[in-house]
XYZ file of C-alpha atoms in Angstrom:
736
model
C 29.311 7.851 87.940
C 30.029 8.522 84.168
C 26.648 7.827 82.936
C 25.356 9.865 85.941
C 27.280 12.465 85.323
C 26.683 12.415 81.528
C 22.874 13.061 82.314
C 23.800 15.879 84.551
C 25.447 17.099 82.227
C 22.964 16.494 79.610
C 20.188 17.994 81.759
C 22.174 21.094 82.458
C 22.537 22.145 79.333
C 18.695 21.543 78.287
C 17.531 23.652 81.527
C 20.122 26.042 81.696
C 18.071 29.043 82.778
C 16.990 27.142 85.587
C 20.538 25.914 86.667
C 21.665 29.571 85.817
C 18.864 30.950 87.936
C 19.835 28.584 90.766
C 23.688 29.934 91.192
C 22.393 33.443 90.522
C 20.372 33.200 93.619
C 22.970 31.438 95.530
C 25.701 34.084 94.902
C 22.494 36.832 96.054
C 21.992 34.993 99.027
C 25.309 34.811 100.119
C 26.166 38.410 99.165
C 23.405 39.686 101.190
C 24.431 37.392 104.175
C 27.739 38.616 104.120
C 26.525 42.453 103.647
C 24.155 41.689 106.700
C 26.174 39.544 108.884
C 28.232 41.698 111.905
C 31.496 42.687 110.715
C 34.408 40.010 111.209
C 36.434 40.247 113.595
C 40.046 38.474 113.465
C 40.011 34.797 114.827
C 41.521 34.163 118.447
C 44.763 32.336 118.066
C 45.598 29.478 120.066
C 47.544 26.666 120.425
C 46.232 23.910 122.377
C 48.771 21.536 124.429
C 51.551 23.645 124.236
C 53.541 24.778 127.442
C 53.339 28.562 125.952
C 49.521 28.417 125.767
C 48.918 26.642 129.111
C 51.263 29.446 130.420
C 48.890 32.331 128.828
C 45.842 30.463 130.252
C 46.883 30.313 133.863
C 47.784 34.187 133.802
C 44.183 34.410 132.638
C 43.176 32.897 135.708
C 45.561 33.991 138.470
C 46.592 37.678 136.914
C 42.926 38.855 136.236
C 42.926 41.791 133.614
C 46.817 41.182 133.008
C 45.904 40.307 129.249
C 48.870 38.115 128.711
C 47.755 37.238 125.478
C 47.231 41.155 124.572
C 49.049 42.928 122.078
C 52.364 44.893 122.638
C 54.138 47.580 121.170
C 57.514 49.263 121.559
C 58.138 52.800 120.989
C 61.781 53.286 120.592
C 63.514 56.915 120.528
C 66.946 57.696 119.857
C 68.252 60.602 120.855
C 70.026 62.813 117.986
C 73.785 62.754 117.788
C 75.702 64.454 120.666
C 72.353 64.325 122.547
C 71.226 61.927 125.225
C 67.569 60.872 125.920
C 68.064 62.179 129.670
C 68.350 65.947 128.113
C 65.623 67.760 129.496
C 63.798 68.573 126.111
C 64.174 64.878 124.853
C 62.833 63.700 128.347
C 59.961 66.092 127.744
C 59.273 64.744 124.704
C 58.818 61.184 125.640
C 56.830 61.677 128.658
C 54.374 63.640 126.384
C 54.353 60.595 123.982
C 53.630 58.120 127.300
C 50.667 60.305 127.998
C 49.281 60.323 124.615
C 49.708 56.677 124.231
C 47.828 55.974 128.006
C 44.850 57.614 126.379
C 43.588 54.780 124.185
C 40.441 52.722 124.897
C 42.416 49.555 124.557
C 45.609 50.341 126.370
C 45.974 48.302 129.306
C 49.378 50.326 130.317
C 52.551 52.444 129.415
C 55.781 51.778 131.064
C 57.530 55.230 131.196
C 61.202 54.435 130.162
C 62.312 56.794 132.980
C 60.681 55.090 135.408
C 61.400 51.128 134.188
C 65.151 51.479 133.840
C 64.269 51.489 129.892
C 67.217 53.674 129.083
C 70.273 52.219 127.474
C 73.487 52.459 129.108
C 74.958 55.324 126.879
C 72.037 56.989 127.314
C 71.118 57.576 123.217
C 68.202 54.788 123.050
C 64.876 54.350 125.075
C 61.669 52.755 125.005
C 58.067 52.580 126.023
C 56.291 49.706 126.191
C 52.699 49.710 125.154
C 50.202 46.664 126.496
C 46.785 46.209 125.132
C 43.836 44.194 125.878
C 43.384 42.727 122.837
C 45.922 40.665 120.278
C 47.589 42.728 117.377
C 45.040 40.680 115.333
C 42.208 41.637 116.953
C 43.463 45.413 117.637
C 41.019 48.684 116.448
C 42.972 50.636 113.276
C 41.882 53.619 115.881
C 44.516 52.190 118.206
C 47.160 51.955 115.254
C 46.540 54.962 114.023
C 47.067 56.651 117.874
C 50.227 54.803 118.129
C 51.318 55.871 114.504
C 50.433 59.825 115.340
C 52.291 59.645 118.484
C 55.306 58.696 116.977
C 55.104 61.097 114.230
C 54.788 64.133 116.899
C 57.814 62.503 118.584
C 59.646 62.820 115.480
C 58.596 66.578 114.507
C 60.153 67.168 118.008
C 63.659 65.830 116.358
C 63.711 62.646 117.833
C 64.536 59.266 115.863
C 60.958 57.346 116.426
C 60.150 54.081 115.575
C 57.477 51.277 116.787
C 57.841 47.738 116.848
C 55.932 44.955 118.040
C 52.622 42.821 117.380
C 50.144 45.884 117.722
C 51.247 46.964 113.891
C 50.293 43.232 112.847
C 47.553 43.469 109.985
C 45.934 41.395 107.304
C 48.191 41.490 104.208
C 46.260 42.751 101.228
C 46.288 40.535 98.179
C 43.621 41.909 95.916
C 46.155 43.257 93.744
C 47.925 40.073 93.306
C 44.748 38.056 92.351
C 43.904 40.724 89.174
C 47.440 40.079 88.029
C 46.901 36.334 88.380
C 42.991 36.667 86.810
C 44.807 38.741 84.038
C 47.522 36.326 83.493
C 45.111 33.373 83.299
C 42.905 35.061 81.183
C 45.473 35.354 78.881
C 46.611 31.721 78.759
C 42.951 30.593 78.188
C 42.525 32.802 75.532
C 45.753 31.050 73.947
C 44.931 27.689 74.569
C 41.061 27.974 73.545
C 42.008 30.425 70.438
C 38.285 31.820 71.545
C 37.608 34.724 74.036
C 34.003 33.368 74.567
C 35.129 29.923 75.667
C 38.226 31.478 77.538
C 35.705 33.366 79.387
C 33.474 30.618 80.859
C 36.281 29.413 83.145
C 37.280 32.670 84.326
C 33.222 33.597 85.256
C 32.048 30.556 86.803
C 35.533 30.518 89.000
C 35.054 33.887 90.243
C 31.109 33.045 90.933
C 32.403 30.171 92.965
C 34.859 32.310 94.964
C 32.569 34.944 95.431
C 29.789 32.241 96.803
C 32.446 30.682 98.842
C 34.096 34.041 100.384
C 30.558 35.529 101.123
C 29.237 32.602 102.967
C 32.606 32.608 105.027
C 32.145 36.386 105.859
C 28.575 35.636 106.613
C 29.455 32.909 109.112
C 32.267 34.506 110.389
C 31.261 36.131 113.414
C 28.983 33.098 114.389
C 32.095 30.739 113.679
C 35.001 32.984 115.009
C 35.909 32.352 111.518
C 38.297 35.697 111.341
C 39.188 37.642 108.104
C 42.264 35.701 107.608
C 40.206 32.793 107.340
C 38.988 33.929 103.449
C 42.730 34.161 102.104
C 43.418 30.959 101.469
C 39.980 29.906 100.430
C 40.009 32.577 97.502
C 43.377 31.598 96.399
C 42.750 27.881 96.335
C 39.091 28.170 95.128
C 40.109 30.782 92.236
C 43.180 28.283 91.095
C 41.247 25.028 91.081
C 37.990 26.874 90.006
C 39.567 27.927 86.429
C 41.256 24.793 86.353
C 38.393 22.211 86.759
C 36.057 24.751 84.449
C 39.266 24.467 81.659
C 39.435 20.722 81.613
C 35.325 20.598 81.065
C 35.495 23.245 78.421
C 38.065 21.485 76.499
C 36.950 18.032 76.775
C 33.370 19.788 75.365
C 35.250 21.382 72.170
C 37.093 17.927 71.734
C 33.915 16.257 71.405
C 32.771 18.491 68.952
C 35.609 18.050 66.956
C 34.627 14.469 66.751
C 31.097 15.185 65.197
C 28.519 15.128 68.030
C 26.039 17.347 68.919
C 26.516 20.144 71.089
C 23.935 18.581 73.985
C 25.708 15.156 73.693
C 29.307 16.947 73.717
C 28.584 18.687 77.144
C 26.867 15.458 78.571
C 29.979 13.536 77.367
C 32.436 16.260 78.941
C 30.874 16.187 82.388
C 30.682 12.524 82.128
C 34.696 12.050 81.447
C 36.058 15.050 82.565
C 33.692 16.219 85.116
C 34.505 12.635 86.654
C 38.080 13.330 86.935
C 36.707 17.024 88.222
C 34.935 15.276 90.823
C 38.131 13.129 92.100
C 40.590 15.712 91.727
C 38.417 17.720 94.153
C 38.215 14.953 96.801
C 41.816 14.842 96.847
C 42.205 18.726 97.406
C 39.447 18.377 100.155
C 41.115 15.504 101.397
C 44.471 17.595 102.072
C 42.784 20.296 103.206
C 40.490 19.107 105.673
C 43.187 16.818 106.522
C 45.023 20.114 108.194
C 42.758 19.713 111.252
C 45.441 16.821 112.253
C 47.593 19.671 113.325
C 45.309 21.075 115.920
C 45.599 24.828 115.453
C 42.380 25.891 115.368
C 42.777 28.954 113.021
C 44.704 26.696 110.591
C 41.879 23.982 110.874
C 39.164 26.513 109.981
C 41.394 27.784 107.060
C 41.230 24.517 105.792
C 37.578 23.392 106.120
C 36.649 27.145 104.875
C 38.910 26.481 101.875
C 37.783 22.803 101.231
C 34.178 24.259 101.058
C 35.152 26.501 98.133
C 36.583 23.570 96.278
C 33.236 21.893 96.851
C 31.483 24.811 95.500
C 34.196 25.049 92.776
C 33.640 21.425 91.841
C 29.723 21.591 91.970
C 29.832 24.877 89.264
C 31.844 22.678 87.048
C 29.381 20.080 86.813
C 26.361 21.985 86.256
C 26.705 25.983 85.812
C 29.413 25.058 82.757
C 27.419 22.873 80.473
C 24.613 25.223 81.325
C 26.778 28.057 79.793
C 27.670 26.410 76.878
C 23.752 25.819 76.181
C 24.030 29.434 76.267
C 27.044 30.253 73.944
C 25.523 27.665 71.150
C 28.008 27.737 68.490
C 30.402 30.584 69.586
C 32.219 27.931 71.142
C 33.902 25.979 68.698
C 35.489 22.519 68.248
C 38.732 21.873 69.338
C 41.470 23.141 66.613
C 39.215 26.084 65.384
C 39.837 29.660 66.505
C 37.255 32.469 66.269
C 37.642 35.070 63.787
C 38.485 37.697 66.060
C 41.753 35.463 66.424
C 42.380 34.554 63.149
C 39.943 31.534 63.000
C 38.015 30.998 59.619
C 40.821 30.693 57.105
C 41.292 26.898 55.730
C 44.540 25.070 56.945
C 46.350 22.709 54.581
C 46.238 18.896 54.792
C 49.583 18.536 55.952
C 49.399 21.346 58.802
C 46.286 19.894 59.950
C 47.738 16.037 60.292
C 50.862 17.850 61.983
C 51.319 15.974 65.604
C 50.736 18.598 68.373
C 53.312 19.228 71.054
C 52.089 16.746 73.704
C 52.210 14.023 71.063
C 55.499 14.754 69.670
C 56.785 15.239 73.491
C 55.060 11.786 74.838
C 56.304 10.027 71.566
C 60.001 10.984 72.566
C 59.760 10.064 76.175
C 58.240 6.456 75.279
C 61.057 5.985 73.084
C 63.731 7.409 76.131
C 61.804 6.482 79.177
C 64.759 5.611 81.040
C 66.755 8.467 80.130
C 63.911 10.979 80.742
C 62.932 9.226 83.903
C 67.074 9.405 85.250
C 67.146 13.018 84.090
C 63.945 13.926 86.329
C 64.729 11.996 89.377
C 68.327 13.232 89.481
C 67.341 16.779 88.604
C 64.871 17.157 91.282
C 67.018 15.392 93.585
C 69.554 18.260 93.119
C 67.334 20.676 94.069
C 66.013 19.218 97.085
C 69.668 18.556 98.563
C 69.318 22.433 100.277
C 66.294 20.613 102.082
C 68.418 18.640 104.354
C 69.548 21.624 106.245
C 66.084 23.139 106.585
C 65.524 25.368 109.612
C 61.827 26.227 110.785
C 60.859 29.100 112.599
C 58.291 31.827 112.427
C 58.845 35.479 111.085
C 59.474 38.314 113.902
C 60.397 41.904 113.147
C 63.909 40.930 112.448
C 62.537 39.281 109.047
C 60.831 42.632 108.158
C 61.901 44.490 104.835
C 64.858 47.015 106.452
C 62.802 49.998 105.070
C 60.052 49.163 107.735
C 59.528 50.816 111.157
C 58.977 47.363 112.992
C 62.706 46.834 111.395
C 64.354 49.853 112.528
C 62.687 49.816 115.942
C 64.125 45.957 116.470
C 67.524 47.112 115.277
C 67.730 50.192 117.763
C 66.755 47.841 120.450
C 69.361 45.456 119.873
C 71.991 48.068 119.430
C 70.979 49.670 122.354
C 69.932 46.429 124.751
C 71.361 43.461 123.083
C 69.769 41.190 120.445
C 68.126 38.904 122.663
C 66.062 41.948 124.251
C 63.756 41.949 121.212
C 62.558 38.208 122.344
C 62.075 38.547 125.999
C 61.284 35.139 127.493
C 58.144 35.080 130.485
C 58.609 32.570 133.099
C 55.124 31.842 134.447
C 56.025 29.914 138.351
C 52.832 28.252 139.585
C 53.425 27.482 143.267
C 50.191 26.914 144.472
C 50.964 23.765 145.437
C 54.409 24.196 147.054
C 54.783 24.817 150.730
C 56.913 28.303 150.464
C 55.741 29.587 147.365
C 58.275 32.818 147.613
C 61.222 30.498 148.227
C 60.406 28.066 145.018
C 60.097 32.107 143.222
C 63.671 33.142 144.311
C 65.037 29.122 143.370
C 63.821 29.514 140.210
C 65.188 33.081 139.485
C 68.334 31.808 140.819
C 68.606 28.209 138.765
C 68.000 29.978 135.259
C 70.886 33.011 136.225
C 73.245 30.300 135.930
C 72.178 29.136 132.475
C 74.233 29.380 129.599
C 72.694 32.493 127.057
C 70.914 34.241 129.584
C 71.770 38.366 130.075
C 69.278 39.646 132.736
C 66.686 37.854 135.118
C 64.184 40.242 136.579
C 63.053 39.422 140.010
C 59.931 37.382 140.838
C 56.499 39.620 140.238
C 53.817 37.572 142.105
C 50.083 38.129 141.850
C 47.826 39.023 144.987
C 46.974 35.684 146.405
C 50.834 34.957 146.382
C 50.674 31.600 144.472
C 52.169 32.304 140.807
C 54.706 34.684 139.911
C 56.179 36.163 136.424
C 59.699 36.489 135.701
C 61.515 37.763 132.780
C 64.863 36.409 131.271
C 66.200 38.391 128.502
C 68.801 35.946 126.373
C 71.955 37.007 124.823
C 70.907 35.957 121.179
C 68.462 36.963 118.698
C 64.937 35.515 119.312
C 64.856 33.237 116.374
C 68.315 32.015 116.476
C 69.078 28.209 117.940
C 70.562 29.998 120.746
C 67.387 31.003 122.263
C 65.535 27.878 121.659
C 68.225 25.521 123.438
C 67.540 28.345 126.179
C 64.018 27.858 126.205
C 64.225 23.864 126.464
C 67.237 24.190 129.295
C 64.994 26.281 131.049
C 61.852 23.837 130.779
C 64.617 21.103 131.612
C 65.388 23.173 134.774
C 61.846 23.522 135.690
C 61.405 19.837 135.599
C 64.147 19.509 138.550
C 62.552 22.411 140.435
C 59.433 20.863 140.254
C 60.466 17.471 142.116
C 62.260 19.564 144.814
C 59.238 22.552 145.711
C 56.068 21.014 143.976
C 56.190 24.717 141.936
C 55.384 24.089 138.271
C 57.685 26.465 135.944
C 56.588 27.211 132.403
C 57.978 29.411 129.574
C 55.741 31.498 127.596
C 55.853 34.547 125.333
C 55.875 35.215 121.791
C 59.277 33.559 121.570
C 58.493 30.269 123.304
C 55.019 30.243 121.446
C 56.683 30.612 118.128
C 58.897 28.201 119.388
C 56.464 25.602 120.154
C 54.402 26.264 117.352
C 57.214 25.320 115.070
C 57.691 22.155 117.119
C 53.727 21.337 117.213
C 54.065 21.655 113.039
C 56.915 19.614 112.925
C 55.620 16.780 114.995
C 52.272 16.959 112.679
C 53.981 16.622 109.341
C 54.700 12.730 109.292
C 51.398 12.104 110.576
C 49.666 14.549 108.100
C 51.551 12.776 105.344
C 50.504 9.274 106.352
C 46.465 10.700 106.228
C 46.611 12.584 103.028
C 48.838 10.713 101.034
C 46.905 7.369 102.307
C 43.321 8.248 101.495
C 44.121 9.857 98.637
C 46.357 6.393 97.545
C 42.929 4.656 98.275
C 40.864 7.153 96.124
C 43.385 6.739 93.244
C 43.229 3.287 93.506
C 39.662 3.436 92.931
C 39.802 5.886 90.264
C 42.535 4.161 88.120
C 42.048 0.868 89.025
C 45.735 0.067 89.714
C 48.087 -0.269 92.548
C 51.310 0.981 90.999
C 49.459 3.979 89.313
C 48.570 5.689 92.712
C 51.910 4.490 94.245
C 53.571 6.470 91.311
C 51.396 9.755 91.757
C 52.474 9.732 95.757
C 56.120 9.161 95.124
C 56.204 11.924 92.435
C 54.750 14.431 94.561
C 57.089 13.869 97.442
C 59.605 14.420 94.732
C 58.129 17.415 93.925
C 57.638 18.881 97.228
C 61.089 17.865 98.379
C 62.558 19.646 95.551
C 60.596 22.961 96.119
C 61.340 23.176 99.424
C 65.286 22.648 98.624
C 64.453 25.785 96.541
C 62.812 27.664 99.067
C 65.632 26.862 101.785
C 68.410 27.680 98.837
C 66.743 31.042 98.289
C 64.841 32.279 102.040
C 67.572 30.744 104.158
C 71.001 30.406 101.734
C 70.262 33.674 100.135
C 70.565 32.447 96.222
C 69.210 34.816 94.078
C 67.843 36.751 96.956
C 68.221 40.140 95.443
C 66.558 39.194 92.525
C 63.515 38.116 94.044
C 63.370 41.228 96.997
C 64.336 38.961 99.840
C 66.248 41.281 102.577
C 66.538 39.073 105.071
C 67.496 35.350 105.315
C 66.509 33.215 108.287
C 64.834 30.388 109.188
C 62.406 29.101 106.835
C 58.318 29.728 108.504
C 57.704 26.638 110.267
C 54.110 26.817 108.558
C 55.537 26.281 105.450
C 56.454 22.509 104.860
C 52.762 21.280 106.031
C 51.366 24.143 103.815
C 52.707 22.965 100.757
C 52.220 19.459 101.284
C 48.166 20.298 101.641
C 48.040 22.984 98.981
C 50.831 21.347 96.522
C 49.341 17.560 97.347
C 45.777 18.637 96.004
C 46.908 20.545 93.054
C 49.272 17.690 91.662
C 46.496 15.072 91.942
C 44.498 17.076 90.062
C 47.159 17.378 87.040
C 47.150 13.521 87.987
C 44.104 12.600 87.479
C 43.167 14.584 84.576
C 46.467 13.489 82.517
C 46.228 9.936 83.347
C 42.379 9.151 83.319
C 42.932 10.086 79.627
C 45.279 7.699 79.349
C 43.269 4.978 81.092
C 40.584 5.522 78.992
C 42.461 5.377 75.859
C 43.678 1.786 77.137
C 40.292 0.783 78.679
C 39.092 1.345 74.842
C 41.471 -1.167 73.347
C 45.142 0.937 72.766
C 48.195 -0.335 73.731
C 50.130 0.858 76.757
C 52.712 2.883 75.095
C 49.649 4.523 72.666
C 47.759 4.888 75.398
C 50.379 7.430 77.021
C 50.730 9.096 73.707
C 46.928 9.540 73.602
C 46.627 11.301 76.539
C 49.134 13.776 76.037
C 47.628 14.479 72.870
C 44.072 15.372 74.675
C 45.522 16.508 77.911
C 49.062 17.979 77.718
C 47.565 21.621 76.280
C 45.439 21.771 78.819
C 47.569 20.435 81.712
C 50.183 22.971 81.038
C 47.517 26.062 80.670
C 46.326 25.173 83.954
C 49.993 24.790 85.370
C 50.664 28.215 84.071
C 47.511 29.895 85.472
C 48.411 28.340 88.755
C 51.981 29.336 88.764
C 50.546 32.844 87.517
C 48.436 33.454 90.796
C 50.794 32.316 92.931
C 53.963 34.034 91.706
C 52.033 37.218 91.770
C 52.893 37.052 95.689
C 56.419 37.339 95.130
C 55.990 40.597 94.911
C 54.570 40.809 98.668
C 56.764 43.191 100.887
C 55.883 40.811 103.514
C 58.285 37.915 103.807
C 55.745 35.083 104.742
C 53.913 35.558 101.796
C 56.762 36.272 99.470
C 57.929 32.744 100.877
C 54.349 31.370 100.000
C 54.151 32.571 96.598
C 57.725 31.592 95.511
C 57.139 28.163 97.503
C 54.055 27.215 95.796
C 54.772 28.820 92.234
C 58.050 26.333 92.222
C 56.345 23.659 93.275
C 53.729 23.576 91.110
C 56.477 24.054 88.162
C 58.422 20.852 89.219
C 55.147 18.736 89.882
C 53.081 19.605 86.685
C 56.210 20.161 84.444
C 58.887 17.435 85.720
C 56.931 14.672 87.437
C 53.473 14.857 85.397
C 54.808 15.823 82.177
C 58.215 13.918 82.170
C 58.633 11.165 84.871
C 54.750 9.853 84.677
C 54.910 9.075 80.963
C 58.510 7.487 81.185
C 57.200 5.137 83.967
C 54.126 4.303 82.614
C 55.936 3.652 79.284
C 58.597 1.107 81.463
C 55.316 -0.407 83.333
C 53.501 -1.305 80.228
C 50.434 -3.320 80.798
C 51.665 -3.598 84.529
C 50.808 -0.319 85.372
C 47.170 -1.107 84.904
C 47.323 -4.681 87.536
C 44.644 -4.794 90.098
C 44.402 -7.912 92.084
C 41.064 -10.036 90.910
C 40.136 -9.812 94.576
C 40.422 -6.381 94.959
C 38.993 -5.268 91.611
C 35.879 -7.488 92.780
C 35.292 -5.433 95.712
C 36.202 -2.140 94.222
C 33.278 0.084 92.962
C 32.826 0.611 89.304
C 33.460 4.334 88.922
C 33.892 4.199 85.427
C 35.768 7.654 85.108
C 37.059 6.830 81.676
C 33.273 6.801 80.284
C 33.147 3.317 79.182
C 29.485 2.904 80.156
C 28.819 5.733 77.624
C 29.357 4.245 74.725
C 26.405 2.343 75.083
C 24.350 4.586 77.332
C 24.209 7.365 75.128
C 23.533 5.600 71.967
C 19.907 6.013 72.511
C 20.308 9.557 72.958
C 21.690 10.022 69.844
C 18.623 10.945 67.567
C 17.701 14.053 70.029
C 17.383 17.474 68.484
C 20.246 19.216 68.043
C 20.159 22.375 70.666
C 20.612 25.439 68.430
C 21.353 28.775 70.450
């Protein structure tokens, strides 16, 4: 592979006009496709295989026009102090608001509080329920604006009015955080390379890659039902890996120049060696992202595949566009160790300063001398950080986890005060009595049985459909939606349903947003172990091919598990226990988002293997070229530590920018990924990895002979380049 990529790099360097034209054409084509494609809606959300989804599907069949999965809103009214919602003036204001809300084109129905017993016992709080034809993510902006306008008019009449429900659900805007991440990345790259031009190349290629990927997603969004949220993960991951991959190749190019090679040969060798690592690092990220399909949540699968496509584009750009741009840059990209004149370059260095080992060399030498102490300190530290993960509680966020300043949170609190905490998470019971001899008796029995369960406050009478074979029953729990008590109640109703079916042949299904959240959490939890086995297993096999070793890939996988568990522990400590919550702006602690563990595993595993491949391949290269194992570790750090550190800092900056989001879910993702990258890059890859390799010595690179013969020789370390490029050494030096 190294030889092929070496030739590809030299070809791209020589034919830079052609290569640049191809990528500009692809970017233009993707942009035109995105501009001319139908506007992307929001992808439909379904959870195949869950009871809640089965109930939704049944409601669509038996209650046509009901829009069971449509958005809902609760407009909550509170009377001024000393007044009641039943007072004439307040009642008139509410009825006017209800009439205005009923005029919306996407509105199915609006329940009048005075006709539906939706006034609290003390008469101070009332609510109007609004049902829509489409889900909250698909709702038009005009419908949301009409909802907010009606609330504002009621406020002007003197009432306190807040709006809750998923009708106000919107896709969080992340543009500002991406800009912050790019700005920090630019500063880190300038410090790393000592050159504005060299620093600009990774940024330019990363932006081009993300532009092509996101534009392609937008062009295909309508046809493939991708939705506007699909591009979020693609842009975040594409930007991060795009900068990283280009960073490694440009860094290797400058290192080859420092060894006295011609610019064309240096470009070829950079792509042949660092480019080989980029290919395999990209493959691990693709495996992790595509592997999200095992969860069997269509939206998550689409997000993973779209992000994987953007990673593939980032790899191809790094292998071709980077050497082409290096050809354009010519002498303006200087050898490693030289800075541009603008940044203080051109001054002669003293021999003592030039010979001084860099920070990576000094650190690796220390680790090689004290491997046991470093290993124990790293493992014990990560183990301590992981302790909170043992009390991990999973759930999905609701309005109760919103910031206290939002109208959704205020509506949630008002409903809890007026009607009880469980009122914010009603359960919908669907009774399918089509196979029952007496459907009405079955409906009555279901209601009576549920009334006898613990943690139940209210059970509404069964509401059958026109055919009389299916009915819905609403159950109000005594506890809030995200509590363990409500989850226990859902399981208790389902257990009771099994008994009822045995006696009446009527099937009892529990659904609603609360039950759906519980089912999603369970589905994600059940998929975590299979996902880990698939992703880590495939990557383990891939790394055996790359490193031609059994113990190095095993060490890489175990180190990754350590860093992920430590990061999960940090997430639990902050978002569940409340440690440092004030500093990070966490207003409400509670269960960790159920998607967080599997999301962190997928994203962090791919990025962790990036650092593993880039750092250890340089060690493997030194070992193959004749250095002793301990010296190979030091050599790998001398050439790779600075670049891996820069890549990790860039990645942390990109993710940490999301901590400032007002959305608790986005804040949690940003914090979790930033902490995970810190643990993996600086504790696992920079400390535990060299310590383990130093202890293993030659055994680290052991591979059974039969397996060595069976595996393909991909030559990531570029051993073949020692002979294949010799014949090209007399080529003309390309000057630009």
